[in-house]
Coordinates of C-alpha atoms in Angstrom, one line a residue:
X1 CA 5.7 -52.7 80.4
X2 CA 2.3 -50.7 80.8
X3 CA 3.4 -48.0 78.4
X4 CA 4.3 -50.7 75.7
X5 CA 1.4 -52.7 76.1
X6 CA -0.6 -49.5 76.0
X7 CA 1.1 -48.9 72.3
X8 CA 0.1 -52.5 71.3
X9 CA -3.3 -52.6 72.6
X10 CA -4.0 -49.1 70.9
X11 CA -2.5 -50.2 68.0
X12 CA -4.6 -53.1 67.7
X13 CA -7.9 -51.6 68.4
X14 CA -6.9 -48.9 65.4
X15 CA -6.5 -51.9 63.0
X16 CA -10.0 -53.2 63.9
X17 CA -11.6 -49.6 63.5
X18 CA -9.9 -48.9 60.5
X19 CA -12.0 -52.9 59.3
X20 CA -15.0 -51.0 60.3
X21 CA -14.5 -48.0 58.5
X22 CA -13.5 -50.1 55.3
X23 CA -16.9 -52.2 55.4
X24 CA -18.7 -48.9 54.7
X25 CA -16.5 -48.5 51.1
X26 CA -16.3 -52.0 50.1
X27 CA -20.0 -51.9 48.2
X28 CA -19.2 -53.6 45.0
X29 CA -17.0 -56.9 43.6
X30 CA -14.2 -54.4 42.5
X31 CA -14.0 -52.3 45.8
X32 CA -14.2 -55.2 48.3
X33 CA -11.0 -57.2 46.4
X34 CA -9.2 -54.6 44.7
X35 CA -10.3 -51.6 45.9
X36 CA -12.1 -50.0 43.7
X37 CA -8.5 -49.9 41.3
X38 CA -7.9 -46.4 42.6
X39 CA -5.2 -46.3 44.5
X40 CA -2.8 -43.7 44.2
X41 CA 0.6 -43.4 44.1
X42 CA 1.3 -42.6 47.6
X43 CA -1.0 -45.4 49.3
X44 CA -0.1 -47.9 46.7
X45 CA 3.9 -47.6 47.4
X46 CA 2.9 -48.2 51.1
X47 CA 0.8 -50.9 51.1
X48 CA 3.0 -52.7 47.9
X49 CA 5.8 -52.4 50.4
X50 CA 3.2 -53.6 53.2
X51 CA 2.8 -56.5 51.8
X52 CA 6.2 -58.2 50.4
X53 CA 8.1 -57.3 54.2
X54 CA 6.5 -59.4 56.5
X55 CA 7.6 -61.4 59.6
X56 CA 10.1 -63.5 57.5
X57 CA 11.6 -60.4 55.9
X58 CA 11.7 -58.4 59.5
X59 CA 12.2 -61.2 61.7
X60 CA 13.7 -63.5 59.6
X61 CA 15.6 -61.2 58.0
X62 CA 17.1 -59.8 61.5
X63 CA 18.5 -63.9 62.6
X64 CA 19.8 -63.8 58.8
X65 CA 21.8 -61.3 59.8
X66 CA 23.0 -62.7 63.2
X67 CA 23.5 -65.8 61.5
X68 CA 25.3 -64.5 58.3
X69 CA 26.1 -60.7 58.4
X70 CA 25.2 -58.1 56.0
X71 CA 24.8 -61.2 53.3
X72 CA 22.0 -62.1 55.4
X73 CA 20.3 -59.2 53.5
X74 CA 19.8 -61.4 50.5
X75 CA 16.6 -62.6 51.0
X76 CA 14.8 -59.4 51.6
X77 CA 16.6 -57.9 48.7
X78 CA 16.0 -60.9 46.2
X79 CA 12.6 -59.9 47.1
X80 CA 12.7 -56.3 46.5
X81 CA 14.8 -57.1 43.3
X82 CA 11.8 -59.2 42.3
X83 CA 9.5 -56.0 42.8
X84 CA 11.3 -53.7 40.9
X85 CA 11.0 -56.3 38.1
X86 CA 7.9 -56.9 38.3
X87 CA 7.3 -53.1 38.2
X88 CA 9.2 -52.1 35.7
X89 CA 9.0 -54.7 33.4
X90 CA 4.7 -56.4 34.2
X91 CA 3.0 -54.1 36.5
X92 CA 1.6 -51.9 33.5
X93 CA 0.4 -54.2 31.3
X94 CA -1.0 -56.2 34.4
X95 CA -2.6 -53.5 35.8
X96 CA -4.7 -53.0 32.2
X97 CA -5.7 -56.3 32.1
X98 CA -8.4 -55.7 34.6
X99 CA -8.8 -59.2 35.9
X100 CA -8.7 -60.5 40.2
X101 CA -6.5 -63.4 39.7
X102 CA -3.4 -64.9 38.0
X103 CA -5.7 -67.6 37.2
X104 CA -8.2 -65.4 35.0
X105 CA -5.2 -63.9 33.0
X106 CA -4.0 -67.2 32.0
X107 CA -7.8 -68.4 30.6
X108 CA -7.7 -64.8 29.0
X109 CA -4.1 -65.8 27.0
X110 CA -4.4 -69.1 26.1
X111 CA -8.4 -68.9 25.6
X112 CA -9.8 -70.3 29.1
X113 CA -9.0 -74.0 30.7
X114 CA -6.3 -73.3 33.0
X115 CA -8.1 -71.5 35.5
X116 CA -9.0 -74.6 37.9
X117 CA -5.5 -76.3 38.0
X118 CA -3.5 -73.0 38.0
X119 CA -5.9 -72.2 40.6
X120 CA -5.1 -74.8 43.1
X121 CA -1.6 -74.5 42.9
X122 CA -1.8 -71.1 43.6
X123 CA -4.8 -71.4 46.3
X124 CA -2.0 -74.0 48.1
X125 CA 0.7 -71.3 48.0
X126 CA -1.4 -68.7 49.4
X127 CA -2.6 -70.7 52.2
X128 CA 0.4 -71.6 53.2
X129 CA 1.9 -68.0 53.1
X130 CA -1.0 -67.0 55.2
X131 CA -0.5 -69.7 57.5
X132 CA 3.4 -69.2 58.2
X133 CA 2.4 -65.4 59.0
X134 CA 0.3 -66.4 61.5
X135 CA 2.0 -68.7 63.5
X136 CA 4.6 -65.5 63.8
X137 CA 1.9 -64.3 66.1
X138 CA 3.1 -67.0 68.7
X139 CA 6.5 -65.3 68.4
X140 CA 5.3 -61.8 69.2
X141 CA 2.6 -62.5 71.8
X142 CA 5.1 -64.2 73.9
X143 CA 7.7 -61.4 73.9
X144 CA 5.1 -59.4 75.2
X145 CA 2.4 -60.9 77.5
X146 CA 4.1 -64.4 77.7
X147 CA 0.9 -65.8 76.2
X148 CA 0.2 -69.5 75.3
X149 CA 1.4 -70.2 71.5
X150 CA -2.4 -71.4 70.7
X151 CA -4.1 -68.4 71.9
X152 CA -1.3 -66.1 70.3
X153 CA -2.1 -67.3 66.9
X154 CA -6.0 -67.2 67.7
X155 CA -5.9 -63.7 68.7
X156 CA -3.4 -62.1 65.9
X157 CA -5.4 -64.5 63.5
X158 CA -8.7 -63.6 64.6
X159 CA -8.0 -59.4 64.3
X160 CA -6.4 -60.8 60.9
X161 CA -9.8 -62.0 60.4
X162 CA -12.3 -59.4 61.1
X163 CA -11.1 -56.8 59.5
X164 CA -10.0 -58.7 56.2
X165 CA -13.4 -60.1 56.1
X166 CA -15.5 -56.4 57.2
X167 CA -14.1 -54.7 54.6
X168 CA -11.8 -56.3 52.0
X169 CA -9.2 -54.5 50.2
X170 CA -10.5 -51.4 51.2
X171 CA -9.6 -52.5 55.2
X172 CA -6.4 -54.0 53.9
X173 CA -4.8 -50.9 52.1
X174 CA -5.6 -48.9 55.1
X175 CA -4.4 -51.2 57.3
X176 CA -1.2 -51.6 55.3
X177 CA -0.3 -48.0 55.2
X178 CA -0.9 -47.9 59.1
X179 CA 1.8 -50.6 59.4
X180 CA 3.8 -48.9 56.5
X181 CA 4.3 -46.6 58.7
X182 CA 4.8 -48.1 62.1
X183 CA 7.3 -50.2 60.7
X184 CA 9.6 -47.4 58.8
X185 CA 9.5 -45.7 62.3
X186 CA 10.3 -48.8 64.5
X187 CA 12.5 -50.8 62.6
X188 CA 14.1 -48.4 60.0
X189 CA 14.2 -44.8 62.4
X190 CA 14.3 -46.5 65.9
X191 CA 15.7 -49.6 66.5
X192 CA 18.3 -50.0 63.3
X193 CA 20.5 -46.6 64.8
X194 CA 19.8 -47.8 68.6
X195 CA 21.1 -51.2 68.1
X196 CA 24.7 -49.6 65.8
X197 CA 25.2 -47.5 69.0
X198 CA 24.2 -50.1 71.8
X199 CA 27.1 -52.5 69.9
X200 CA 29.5 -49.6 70.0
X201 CA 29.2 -48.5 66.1
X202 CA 30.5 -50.3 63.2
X203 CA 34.4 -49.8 64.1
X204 CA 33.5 -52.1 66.8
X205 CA 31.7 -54.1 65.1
X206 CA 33.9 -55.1 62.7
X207 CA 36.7 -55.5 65.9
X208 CA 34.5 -58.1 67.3
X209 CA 33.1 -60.2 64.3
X210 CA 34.8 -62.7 61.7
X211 CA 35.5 -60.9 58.3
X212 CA 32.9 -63.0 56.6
X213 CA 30.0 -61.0 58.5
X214 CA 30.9 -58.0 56.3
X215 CA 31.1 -60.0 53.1
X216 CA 28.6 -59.2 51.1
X217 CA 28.9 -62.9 49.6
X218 CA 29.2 -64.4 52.5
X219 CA 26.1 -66.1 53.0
X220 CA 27.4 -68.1 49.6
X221 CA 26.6 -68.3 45.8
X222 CA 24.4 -70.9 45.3
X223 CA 22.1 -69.8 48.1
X224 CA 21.7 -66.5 46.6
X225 CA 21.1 -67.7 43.5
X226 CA 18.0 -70.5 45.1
X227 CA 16.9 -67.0 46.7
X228 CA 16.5 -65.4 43.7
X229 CA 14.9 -68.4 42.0
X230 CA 12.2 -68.5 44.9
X231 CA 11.6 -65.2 45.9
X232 CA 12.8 -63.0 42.8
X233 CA 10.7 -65.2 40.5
X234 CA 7.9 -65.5 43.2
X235 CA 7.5 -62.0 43.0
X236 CA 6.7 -61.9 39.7
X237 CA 3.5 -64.1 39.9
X238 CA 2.0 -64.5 43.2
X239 CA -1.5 -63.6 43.2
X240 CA -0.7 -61.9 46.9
X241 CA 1.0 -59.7 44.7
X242 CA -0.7 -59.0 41.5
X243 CA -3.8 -58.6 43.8
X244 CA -2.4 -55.3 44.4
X245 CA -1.3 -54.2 41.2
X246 CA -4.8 -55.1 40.4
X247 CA -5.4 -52.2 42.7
X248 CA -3.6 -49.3 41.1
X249 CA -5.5 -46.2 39.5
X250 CA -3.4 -46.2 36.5
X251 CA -0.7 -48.3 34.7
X252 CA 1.5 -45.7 35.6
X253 CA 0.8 -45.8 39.2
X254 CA 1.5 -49.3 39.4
X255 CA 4.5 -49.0 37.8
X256 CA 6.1 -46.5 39.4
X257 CA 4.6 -46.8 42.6
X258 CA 6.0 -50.4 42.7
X259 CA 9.6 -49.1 41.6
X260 CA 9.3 -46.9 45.0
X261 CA 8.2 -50.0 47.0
X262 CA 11.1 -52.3 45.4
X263 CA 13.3 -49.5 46.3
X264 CA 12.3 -49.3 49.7
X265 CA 12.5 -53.6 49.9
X266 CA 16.3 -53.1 49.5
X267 CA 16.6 -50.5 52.1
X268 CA 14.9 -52.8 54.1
X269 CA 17.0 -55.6 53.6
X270 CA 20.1 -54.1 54.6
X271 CA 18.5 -52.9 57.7
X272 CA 17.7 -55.6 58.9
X273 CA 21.0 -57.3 58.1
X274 CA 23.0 -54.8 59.8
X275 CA 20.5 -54.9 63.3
X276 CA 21.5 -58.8 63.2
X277 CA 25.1 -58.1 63.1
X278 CA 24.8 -55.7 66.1
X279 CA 22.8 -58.2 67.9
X280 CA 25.9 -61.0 67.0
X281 CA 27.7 -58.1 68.9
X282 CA 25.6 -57.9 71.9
X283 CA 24.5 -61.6 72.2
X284 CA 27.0 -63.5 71.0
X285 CA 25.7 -67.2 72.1
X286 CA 21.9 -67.2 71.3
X287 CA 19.8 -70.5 71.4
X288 CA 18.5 -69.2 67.8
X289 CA 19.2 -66.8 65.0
X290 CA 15.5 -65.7 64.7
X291 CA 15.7 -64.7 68.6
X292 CA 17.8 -62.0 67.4
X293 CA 15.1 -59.6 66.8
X294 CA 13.0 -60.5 70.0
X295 CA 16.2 -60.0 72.3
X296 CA 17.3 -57.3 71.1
X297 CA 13.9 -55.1 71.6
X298 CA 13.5 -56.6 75.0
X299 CA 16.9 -55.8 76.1
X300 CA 17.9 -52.3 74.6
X301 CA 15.1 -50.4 73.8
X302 CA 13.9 -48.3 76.2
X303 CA 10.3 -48.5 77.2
X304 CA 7.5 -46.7 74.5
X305 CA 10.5 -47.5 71.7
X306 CA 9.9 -51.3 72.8
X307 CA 6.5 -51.3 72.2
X308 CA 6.7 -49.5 68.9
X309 CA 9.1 -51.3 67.6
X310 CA 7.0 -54.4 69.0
X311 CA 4.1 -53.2 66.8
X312 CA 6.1 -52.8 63.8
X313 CA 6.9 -56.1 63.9
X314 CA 3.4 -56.9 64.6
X315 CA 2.8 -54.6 61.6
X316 CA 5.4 -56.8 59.3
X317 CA 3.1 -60.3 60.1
X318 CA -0.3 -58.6 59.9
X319 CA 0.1 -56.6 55.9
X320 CA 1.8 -60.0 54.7
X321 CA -1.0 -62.2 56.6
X322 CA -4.0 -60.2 55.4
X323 CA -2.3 -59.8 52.3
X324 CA -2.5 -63.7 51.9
X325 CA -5.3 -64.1 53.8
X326 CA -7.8 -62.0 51.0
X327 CA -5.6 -63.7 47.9
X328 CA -6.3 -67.0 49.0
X329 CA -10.2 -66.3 50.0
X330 CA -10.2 -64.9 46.0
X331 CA -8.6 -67.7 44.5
X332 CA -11.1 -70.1 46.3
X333 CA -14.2 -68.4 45.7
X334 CA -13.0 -67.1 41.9
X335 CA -11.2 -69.8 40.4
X336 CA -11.7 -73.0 42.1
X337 CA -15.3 -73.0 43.2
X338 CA -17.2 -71.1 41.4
X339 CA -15.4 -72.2 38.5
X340 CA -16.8 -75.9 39.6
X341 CA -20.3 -74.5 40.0
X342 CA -19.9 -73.4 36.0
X343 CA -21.3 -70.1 37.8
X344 CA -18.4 -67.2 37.2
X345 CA -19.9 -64.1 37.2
X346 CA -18.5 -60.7 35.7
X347 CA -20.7 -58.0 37.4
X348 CA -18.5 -56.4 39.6
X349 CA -21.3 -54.6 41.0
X350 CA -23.2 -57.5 42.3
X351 CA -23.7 -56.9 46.2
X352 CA -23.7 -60.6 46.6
X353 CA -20.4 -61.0 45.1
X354 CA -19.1 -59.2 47.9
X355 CA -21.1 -61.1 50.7
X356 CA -19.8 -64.7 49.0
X357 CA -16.2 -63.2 49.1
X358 CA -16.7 -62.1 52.5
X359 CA -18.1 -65.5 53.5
X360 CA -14.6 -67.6 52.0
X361 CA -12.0 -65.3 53.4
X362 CA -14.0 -65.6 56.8
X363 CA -14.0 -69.9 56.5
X364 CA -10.3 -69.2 54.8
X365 CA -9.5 -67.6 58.1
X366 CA -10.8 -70.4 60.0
X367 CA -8.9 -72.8 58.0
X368 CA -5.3 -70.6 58.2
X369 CA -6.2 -70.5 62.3
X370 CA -6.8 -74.0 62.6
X371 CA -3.8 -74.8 59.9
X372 CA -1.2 -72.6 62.3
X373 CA -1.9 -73.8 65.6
X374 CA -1.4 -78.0 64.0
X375 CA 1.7 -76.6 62.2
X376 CA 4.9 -76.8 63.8
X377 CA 7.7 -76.9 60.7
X378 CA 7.1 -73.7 59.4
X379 CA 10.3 -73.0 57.0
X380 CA 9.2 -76.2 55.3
X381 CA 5.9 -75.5 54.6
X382 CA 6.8 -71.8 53.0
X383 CA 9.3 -73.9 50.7
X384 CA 6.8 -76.2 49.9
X385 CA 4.3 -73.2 48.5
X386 CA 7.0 -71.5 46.7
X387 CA 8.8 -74.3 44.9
X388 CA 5.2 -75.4 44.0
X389 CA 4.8 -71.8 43.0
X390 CA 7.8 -71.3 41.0
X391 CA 8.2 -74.8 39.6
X392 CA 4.1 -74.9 38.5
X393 CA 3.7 -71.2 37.8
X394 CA 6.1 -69.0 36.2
X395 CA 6.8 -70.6 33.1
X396 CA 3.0 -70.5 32.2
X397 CA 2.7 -67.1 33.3
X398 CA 5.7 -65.1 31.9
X399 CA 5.6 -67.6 28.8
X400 CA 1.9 -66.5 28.1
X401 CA 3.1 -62.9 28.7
X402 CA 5.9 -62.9 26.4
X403 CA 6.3 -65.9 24.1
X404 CA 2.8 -65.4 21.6
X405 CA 3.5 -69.2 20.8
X406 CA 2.1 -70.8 23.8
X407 CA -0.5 -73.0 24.2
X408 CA -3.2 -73.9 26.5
X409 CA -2.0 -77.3 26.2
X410 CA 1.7 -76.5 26.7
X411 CA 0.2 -74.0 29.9
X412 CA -0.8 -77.4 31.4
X413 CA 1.6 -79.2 30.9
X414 CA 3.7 -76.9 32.4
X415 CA 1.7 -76.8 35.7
X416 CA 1.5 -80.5 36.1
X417 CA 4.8 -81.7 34.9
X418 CA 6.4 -78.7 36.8
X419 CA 4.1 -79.0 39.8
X420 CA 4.9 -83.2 40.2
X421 CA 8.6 -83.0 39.5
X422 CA 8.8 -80.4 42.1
X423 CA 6.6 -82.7 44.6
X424 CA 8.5 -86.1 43.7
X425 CA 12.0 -84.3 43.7
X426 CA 11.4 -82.6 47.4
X427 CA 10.3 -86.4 48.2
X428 CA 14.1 -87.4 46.8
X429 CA 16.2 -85.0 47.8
X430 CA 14.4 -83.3 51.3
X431 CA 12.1 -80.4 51.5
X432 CA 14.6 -77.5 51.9
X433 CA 16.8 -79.1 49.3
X434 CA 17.7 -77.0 46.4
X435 CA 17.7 -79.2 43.6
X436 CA 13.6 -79.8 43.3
X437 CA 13.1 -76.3 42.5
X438 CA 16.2 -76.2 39.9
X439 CA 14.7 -79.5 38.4
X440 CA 11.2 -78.4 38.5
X441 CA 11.4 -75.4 36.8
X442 CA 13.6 -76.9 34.3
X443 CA 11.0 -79.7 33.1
X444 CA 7.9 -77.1 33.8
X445 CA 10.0 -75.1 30.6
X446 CA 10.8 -78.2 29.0
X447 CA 7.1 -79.3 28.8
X448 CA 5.8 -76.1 27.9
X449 CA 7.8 -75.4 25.1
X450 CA 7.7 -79.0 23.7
X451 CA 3.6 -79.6 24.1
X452 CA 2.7 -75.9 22.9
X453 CA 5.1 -76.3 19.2
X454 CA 3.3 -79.8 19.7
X455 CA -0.1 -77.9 19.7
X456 CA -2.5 -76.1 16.9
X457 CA -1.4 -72.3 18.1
X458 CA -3.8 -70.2 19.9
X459 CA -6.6 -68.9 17.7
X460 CA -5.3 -65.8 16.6
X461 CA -8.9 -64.3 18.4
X462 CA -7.9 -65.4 21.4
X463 CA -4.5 -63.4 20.6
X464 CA -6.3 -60.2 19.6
X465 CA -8.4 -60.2 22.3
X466 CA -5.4 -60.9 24.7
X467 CA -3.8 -58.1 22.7
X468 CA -6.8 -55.3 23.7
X469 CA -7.0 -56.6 27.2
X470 CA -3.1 -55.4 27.3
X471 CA -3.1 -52.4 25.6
X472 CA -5.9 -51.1 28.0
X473 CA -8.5 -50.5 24.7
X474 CA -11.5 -53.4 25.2
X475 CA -14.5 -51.7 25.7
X476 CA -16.4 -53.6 28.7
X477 CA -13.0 -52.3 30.6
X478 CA -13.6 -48.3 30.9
X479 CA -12.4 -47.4 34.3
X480 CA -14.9 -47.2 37.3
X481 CA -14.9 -43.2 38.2
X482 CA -13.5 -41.6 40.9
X483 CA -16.3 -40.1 43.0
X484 CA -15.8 -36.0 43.6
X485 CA -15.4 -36.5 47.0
X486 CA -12.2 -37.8 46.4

């Protein structure tokens, strides 16, 4: 194993530098959380990719597979359906709106007042994505050095950490593009052709497996459909998300950079589909479906390949976990405390804008850390943050982005009646039940639409304003330039 821990430790220490290297470019509000918006196409593909396949979609996505067959693909690709969409359909006129968080482009549509409440919901969703990537550390750790679950999680968390916090998005996107890469090499190159031939190739395949693992419905209708409903919709409005739209050099970067990603998500998906099935082949009578993944790499792969593919996965936690880690540090600091303080600022060249985001995603790290290592039911606390997500959110977002009849107050509405439906109904019917987040998003639409024709409509300033922020043509919102260096 000396080779393979060499790949791991090396790989490490290159994510660290790479934090150091970014602390010397994050010098202003807009380079430390969004990277100075100037991201290419190229980088912003890689990192937007980054950031939606993490541990759930590689691991995960692998015992899915095991479990299911090639339907086990359709989480992953609910997600990278959800990408395309948002691409496609958002990403441009997100991208203009020049804003950090969900929560500031909802006060800029319906004239200010949702920030703080929007903002909780989606600081509690980030948090908990955050923490369920870290707690995959445990997972990976112990494949490879055997190591105590609480140290695993301190020590992935804690490089997590440094670099997020040295410098930003600027660390992040490099980061992410690292692991981009790591992982289309050791999941998508490497182990996905190793693990066709080591179960004798698909003929065989199909020879030893039920016909339902080659169903593409197999895995069943209504779960699909709850997959698209959490993950397709979550897509759409995470603030882990629009956080990088936020940075893309132009509206058509983001757009068709994110198309590319989205692309790349489904690709992904059936990857890691089809290495489950093979591992179904191999190791027929595992203890677990998410095992799949961790057996296979310790079993087949030859040594140097195991400790790639050992850092891609490591890869897949890290981008989503950083990813979540710097979305939930600016939601905290941008929406819910300073927003209590009565102090938001605008200057996104303040230096000591960047030193108080630094400081909450360094205490946000703490509290993710601290959060993992109590944890121990992760798949309920990720359902938790997205039902609360989708059932609170979406309406009030995609309402305010296409229905010009909304209201603050409906907004509101829609976030509390939406968010405590979703709460009572997972008390009902059980967390991973699928009715709370049919239910909740139901009444979330049914409140907003009712309180918001209820309501005086939105000042028609607001509107125009709202209207210039979109189109790209307010005036405080002239692109910061692109140094000649670059």
């Amino acid at each position: 194993m000396a080779v393979d821990y060499t790949v791991i430790v090396l790989y490490l220490a290159g994510m660290l530098a790479m934090g150091w290297w970014g602390m010397r470019r994050a010098k202003s509000k807009s380079e430390f959380l969004v990277a100075g918006r100037r991201l290419g196409p190229a980088m912003y593909s890689g990192t937007m990719a980054a950031i939606v396949l993490g541990g759930a979609s590689t691991i995960g996505g692998v015992g899915l597979g095991y479990q299911y067959g090639l339907s086990g693909a359709w989480m992953v690709f609910t997600i990278g359906l959800g990408l395309l969409a948002l691409s496609v359909f958002f990403s441009a006129r997100i991208a203009r709106l020049k804003v950090y968080t969900v929560s500031e482009m909802l006060d800029l549509r319906y004239g200010g007042r949702a920030g703080v409440i929007s903002g909780v919901v989606m600081w509690a969703y980030t948090l908990m994505l955050a923490v369920t990537s870290t707690i995959a550390y445990a997972t990976i750790f112990d494949v490879l050095f055997d190591m105590n679950r609480t140290v695993a999680i301190i020590l992935g968390g804690s490089i997590v950490v440094a670099y997020s916090t040295l410098g930003g998005m600027w660390s992040i996107t490099l980061t992410d593009m690292v692991q981009f890469v790591v992982k289309t090499i050791g999941v998508l190159l490497l182990l996905l052709p190793i693990a066709v031939v080591k179960a004798g190739g698909f003929s065989e395949m199909k020879a030893k497996l039920p016909t339902s693992y080659f169903d593409p419905l197999g895995i069943g209708g209504e779960t699909i459909f709850t997959y698209v409903l959490i993950y397709t919709f979550g897509m759409l409005i995470g603030q882990d998300i629009w956080q990088r739209v936020f940075t893309a050099r132009s509206d058509r970067t983001a757009k068709w950079g994110g198309t590319v990603a989205g692309t790349y998500c489904l690709a992904y998906a059936l990857a890691g589909a089809v290495i489950g099935t093979a591992a179904k082949v191999l190791y027929p009578k595992l203890g677990s479906p998410d095992d799949a993944f961790a057996t296979i790499v310790k079993d087949e792969l030859p040594v140097g390949v195991r400790g790639l593919v050992l850092a891609a996965a490591l890869a897949a936690v890290m981008s989503t976990s950083s990813g979540a880690l710097i979305a939930c540090a600016t939601v905290a600091n941008n929406d819910i405390w300073s927003r209590l303080r009565g102090a938001v600022r605008r200057d996104d060249d303040a230096h000591d804008e960047v030193k108080g985001n630094r400081a909450f995603i360094l205490i946000m790290g703490v509290a993710v850390i601290g959060t993992a290592i109590a944890l121990n039911n992760v798949v309920e606390a990720l359902t938790v943050a997205y039902n609360l997500l989708v059932g609170g959110l979406l309406v009030p977002i995609l309402g305010g982005l296409l229905w010009k009849r909304g209201t603050v107050q409906g907004a509101l509405a829609s976030v509390i009646v939406g968010g405590l439906a979703v709460i009572g109904l997972m008390a009902g019917y059980g967390i991973l039940a699928n009715e709370p987040v049919y239910y909740g998003l139901l009444a979330s639409l049914a409140a907003y639409v009712a309180v918001s024709l209820a309501t005086r409509p939105t000042d028609e300033a607001v509107l125009t304003a709202w209207r210039e922020r979109l189109a790209g043509r307010s005036p405080e919102l002239v692109p910061e330039p692109v140094p000649a260096h670059q």
